[in-house]
PDB file of C-alpha atoms in Angstrom:
ATOM      1  CA  MET A  53      -0.003   0.001  -0.015  1.00  0.00           C
ATOM      2  CA  LYS A  54       1.028   3.572  -0.665  1.00  0.00           C
ATOM      3  CA  VAL A  55       0.173   6.904   0.897  1.00  0.00           C
ATOM      4  CA  LEU A  56       0.030  10.203  -0.967  1.00  0.00           C
ATOM      5  CA  LEU A  57       1.451  13.156   0.870  1.00  0.00           C
ATOM      6  CA  SER A  58       1.261  16.822   0.005  1.00  0.00           C
ATOM      7  CA  ILE A  59       4.746  18.367   0.141  1.00  0.00           C
ATOM      8  CA  LYS A  60       5.773  21.918  -0.614  1.00  0.00           C
ATOM      9  CA  PRO A  61       7.867  22.352  -3.813  1.00  0.00           C
ATOM     10  CA  GLU A  62      11.088  23.351  -2.147  1.00  0.00           C
ATOM     11  CA  PHE A  63      10.993  20.320   0.196  1.00  0.00           C
ATOM     12  CA  ALA A  64       9.990  17.896  -2.531  1.00  0.00           C
ATOM     13  CA  GLU A  65      13.005  18.986  -4.591  1.00  0.00           C
ATOM     14  CA  LYS A  66      15.330  18.482  -1.701  1.00  0.00           C
ATOM     15  CA  ILE A  67      13.924  14.955  -1.153  1.00  0.00           C
ATOM     16  CA  PHE A  68      14.617  13.981  -4.837  1.00  0.00           C
ATOM     17  CA  GLU A  69      18.077  15.656  -4.690  1.00  0.00           C
ATOM     18  CA  GLY A  70      18.936  13.570  -1.612  1.00  0.00           C
ATOM     19  CA  THR A  71      19.517  16.508   0.720  1.00  0.00           C
ATOM     20  CA  LYS A  72      16.374  16.055   2.726  1.00  0.00           C
ATOM     21  CA  ARG A  73      16.284  12.504   4.036  1.00  0.00           C
ATOM     22  CA  PHE A  74      13.458  13.012   6.529  1.00  0.00           C
ATOM     23  CA  GLU A  75       9.896  14.179   5.976  1.00  0.00           C
ATOM     24  CA  PHE A  76       8.361  15.593   9.144  1.00  0.00           C
ATOM     25  CA  ARG A  77       4.746  15.139  10.131  1.00  0.00           C
ATOM     26  CA  LYS A  78       2.615  16.171  13.062  1.00  0.00           C
ATOM     27  CA  SER A  79       0.552  13.024  12.630  1.00  0.00           C
ATOM     28  CA  ILE A  80       1.163   9.803  10.786  1.00  0.00           C
ATOM     29  CA  TYR A  81      -0.990   7.334   8.933  1.00  0.00           C
ATOM     30  CA  ARG A  82      -2.171   4.304  10.859  1.00  0.00           C
ATOM     31  CA  SER A  83      -1.622   1.462   8.371  1.00  0.00           C
ATOM     32  CA  LYS A  84       1.490  -0.590   9.003  1.00  0.00           C
ATOM     33  CA  ASP A  85       1.263  -1.802   5.346  1.00  0.00           C
ATOM     34  CA  VAL A  86       2.438   1.487   3.888  1.00  0.00           C
ATOM     35  CA  ARG A  87       5.960   1.121   2.395  1.00  0.00           C
ATOM     36  CA  THR A  88       5.927   3.920  -0.210  1.00  0.00           C
ATOM     37  CA  VAL A  89       5.054   7.645  -0.263  1.00  0.00           C
ATOM     38  CA  VAL A  90       3.748   9.153  -3.449  1.00  0.00           C
ATOM     39  CA  VAL A  91       4.751  12.803  -3.537  1.00  0.00           C
ATOM     40  CA  TYR A  92       2.100  15.313  -4.520  1.00  0.00           C
ATOM     41  CA  VAL A  93       3.867  18.707  -4.835  1.00  0.00           C
ATOM     42  CA  THR A  94       1.606  21.581  -3.685  1.00  0.00           C
ATOM     43  CA  GLN A  95       0.766  24.625  -5.733  1.00  0.00           C
ATOM     44  CA  PRO A  96       2.017  26.223  -7.853  1.00  0.00           C
ATOM     45  CA  VAL A  97       3.270  22.842  -9.127  1.00  0.00           C
ATOM     46  CA  GLY A  98       0.135  20.844  -8.397  1.00  0.00           C
ATOM     47  CA  GLN A  99       1.482  17.490  -9.671  1.00  0.00           C
ATOM     48  CA  ILE A 100       2.602  14.136  -8.541  1.00  0.00           C
ATOM     49  CA  ILE A 101       6.266  13.974  -9.358  1.00  0.00           C
ATOM     50  CA  GLY A 102       7.539  10.663  -7.866  1.00  0.00           C
ATOM     51  CA  GLU A 103       7.643   8.471  -4.793  1.00  0.00           C
ATOM     52  CA  PHE A 104      10.066   7.251  -2.163  1.00  0.00           C
ATOM     53  CA  ASP A 105      10.303   4.185   0.120  1.00  0.00           C
ATOM     54  CA  VAL A 106       9.903   4.653   3.856  1.00  0.00           C
ATOM     55  CA  GLU A 107      12.908   3.158   5.655  1.00  0.00           C
ATOM     56  CA  GLU A 108      11.408   3.804   9.126  1.00  0.00           C
ATOM     57  CA  ILE A 109       9.092   5.994  11.000  1.00  0.00           C
ATOM     58  CA  LEU A 110      10.579   7.962  13.934  1.00  0.00           C
ATOM     59  CA  CYS A 111       8.316   9.101  16.789  1.00  0.00           C
ATOM     60  CA  GLU A 112      10.017  11.236  19.370  1.00  0.00           C
ATOM     61  CA  THR A 113       9.692  14.486  21.313  1.00  0.00           C
ATOM     62  CA  PRO A 114      10.556  17.405  19.029  1.00  0.00           C
ATOM     63  CA  ASP A 115      13.956  17.931  20.754  1.00  0.00           C
ATOM     64  CA  GLU A 116      14.892  14.262  20.451  1.00  0.00           C
ATOM     65  CA  LEU A 117      13.712  14.170  16.848  1.00  0.00           C
ATOM     66  CA  TRP A 118      15.747  17.163  15.860  1.00  0.00           C
ATOM     67  CA  ALA A 119      18.813  15.675  17.495  1.00  0.00           C
ATOM     68  CA  LEU A 120      18.341  12.506  15.356  1.00  0.00           C
ATOM     69  CA  THR A 121      17.476  14.103  12.056  1.00  0.00           C
ATOM     70  CA  SER A 122      19.027  17.611  11.898  1.00  0.00           C
ATOM     71  CA  ASP A 123      21.956  16.746   9.621  1.00  0.00           C
ATOM     72  CA  PHE A 124      19.594  15.642   6.781  1.00  0.00           C
ATOM     73  CA  SER A 125      16.408  17.500   7.791  1.00  0.00           C
ATOM     74  CA  GLY A 126      16.420  19.860   4.829  1.00  0.00           C
ATOM     75  CA  ILE A 127      14.834  22.510   6.968  1.00  0.00           C
ATOM     76  CA  SER A 128      16.066  25.121   9.513  1.00  0.00           C
ATOM     77  CA  LYS A 129      15.829  24.676  13.227  1.00  0.00           C
ATOM     78  CA  HIS A 130      13.569  27.698  13.391  1.00  0.00           C
ATOM     79  CA  PHE A 131      11.146  26.164  10.842  1.00  0.00           C
ATOM     80  CA  PHE A 132      11.200  22.827  12.705  1.00  0.00           C
ATOM     81  CA  ASP A 133      10.496  24.462  16.089  1.00  0.00           C
ATOM     82  CA  GLU A 134       7.605  26.494  14.655  1.00  0.00           C
ATOM     83  CA  TYR A 135       6.151  23.438  12.914  1.00  0.00           C
ATOM     84  CA  PHE A 136       6.139  21.361  16.095  1.00  0.00           C
ATOM     85  CA  SER A 137       5.378  24.205  18.504  1.00  0.00           C
ATOM     86  CA  GLY A 138       3.347  22.969  21.506  1.00  0.00           C
ATOM     87  CA  ARG A 139       3.677  19.317  20.476  1.00  0.00           C
ATOM     88  CA  THR A 140       4.963  16.607  22.784  1.00  0.00           C
ATOM     89  CA  ARG A 141       5.229  14.068  19.941  1.00  0.00           C
ATOM     90  CA  SER A 142       6.714  14.493  16.485  1.00  0.00           C
ATOM     91  CA  PHE A 143       7.150  12.155  13.547  1.00  0.00           C
ATOM     92  CA  ALA A 144       9.684  11.770  10.745  1.00  0.00           C
ATOM     93  CA  LEU A 145       9.579   9.425   7.760  1.00  0.00           C
ATOM     94  CA  ALA A 146      13.089   8.282   6.917  1.00  0.00           C
ATOM     95  CA  VAL A 147      13.429   8.526   3.161  1.00  0.00           C
ATOM     96  CA  GLY A 148      14.737   5.468   1.438  1.00  0.00           C
ATOM     97  CA  ASP A 149      15.068   4.960  -2.288  1.00  0.00           C
ATOM     98  CA  VAL A 150      13.529   7.813  -4.378  1.00  0.00           C
ATOM     99  CA  ARG A 151      12.008   7.454  -7.832  1.00  0.00           C
ATOM    100  CA  ARG A 152      11.213  10.655  -9.770  1.00  0.00           C
ATOM    101  CA  TYR A 153       8.800  10.004 -12.558  1.00  0.00           C
ATOM    102  CA  ASP A 154       9.845  10.730 -16.175  1.00  0.00           C
ATOM    103  CA  ARG A 155       6.776  12.864 -16.527  1.00  0.00           C
ATOM    104  CA  PRO A 156       4.865  14.536 -13.619  1.00  0.00           C
ATOM    105  CA  LEU A 157       1.277  13.265 -13.260  1.00  0.00           C
ATOM    106  CA  ASP A 158      -1.835  15.354 -12.899  1.00  0.00           C
ATOM    107  CA  PRO A 159      -3.612  13.926  -9.838  1.00  0.00           C
ATOM    108  CA  SER A 160      -7.074  14.858 -11.292  1.00  0.00           C
ATOM    109  CA  ASP A 161      -6.375  12.382 -14.142  1.00  0.00           C
ATOM    110  CA  LEU A 162      -5.831   9.585 -11.718  1.00  0.00           C
ATOM    111  CA  ILE A 163      -8.177  10.303  -8.820  1.00  0.00           C
ATOM    112  CA  GLU A 164     -11.704  11.382  -9.286  1.00  0.00           C
ATOM    113  CA  ASN A 165     -12.530  14.605  -7.580  1.00  0.00           C
ATOM    114  CA  PHE A 166      -9.011  14.975  -6.309  1.00  0.00           C
ATOM    115  CA  THR A 167      -8.463  17.373  -3.455  1.00  0.00           C
ATOM    116  CA  PRO A 168      -4.880  17.603  -2.069  1.00  0.00           C
ATOM    117  CA  PRO A 169      -4.762  15.905   1.276  1.00  0.00           C
ATOM    118  CA  GLN A 170      -4.172  18.000   4.360  1.00  0.00           C
ATOM    119  CA  SER A 171      -2.129  15.166   5.947  1.00  0.00           C
ATOM    120  CA  TYR A 172      -2.263  11.978   3.858  1.00  0.00           C
ATOM    121  CA  MET A 173      -4.399   9.914   1.477  1.00  0.00           C
ATOM    122  CA  TYR A 174      -4.123   6.189   1.013  1.00  0.00           C
ATOM    123  CA  VAL A 175      -3.631   5.176  -2.620  1.00  0.00           C
ATOM    124  CA  ASN A 176      -3.464   1.714  -4.197  1.00  0.00           C
ATOM    125  CA  ASP A 177      -1.188   0.583  -6.967  1.00  0.00           C
ATOM    126  CA  GLU A 178      -2.387  -2.916  -7.731  1.00  0.00           C
ATOM    127  CA  LEU A 179       0.159  -3.567 -10.470  1.00  0.00           C
ATOM    128  CA  GLY A 180       3.087  -2.624  -8.244  1.00  0.00           C
ATOM    129  CA  ARG A 181       5.982  -0.335  -9.133  1.00  0.00           C
ATOM    130  CA  PRO A 182       6.481   1.491 -11.421  1.00  0.00           C
ATOM    131  CA  SER A 183       2.956   1.455 -12.878  1.00  0.00           C
ATOM    132  CA  THR A 184       1.930   4.545 -10.987  1.00  0.00           C
ATOM    133  CA  GLY A 185      -0.487   5.462 -13.723  1.00  0.00           C
ATOM    134  CA  GLN A 186      -2.706   2.852 -12.151  1.00  0.00           C
ATOM    135  CA  LEU A 187      -3.041   4.786  -8.875  1.00  0.00           C
ATOM    136  CA  SER A 188      -6.563   4.813  -7.517  1.00  0.00           C
ATOM    137  CA  LEU A 189      -8.135   5.526  -4.188  1.00  0.00           C
ATOM    138  CA  ALA A 190      -7.780   2.583  -1.901  1.00  0.00           C
ATOM    139  CA  VAL A 191     -11.019   0.817  -1.023  1.00  0.00           C
TER     140      VAL A 191
END
């Protein structure tokens, strides 16, 4: 199973360049079957540009998470602190192998009535990688 995440353009680029090896989240999906993140880049891009494998999910206090991830966070400490302000738990997806698609995909062509997810959206790719054109909402 895959999950689609909305990621800002500057952070998505850093993930595919390899300089951002952690994707931070205030909350995390519940399914233990998710192994791959499909990357929807928010506006002004508004397209699905690739995917990455999740090596592990870290759940720590913000201070502990920063200590573990800061070298490859791809963000500033100030941005991190503002993002997790007031939180006692914070999450990071450790980015594994990345696959940038040859051509970006318009999510509206793949998912009926597509609305970018605020946190995440489960997606299903029944034919397995790399047939991402087969993405559909998971049942």
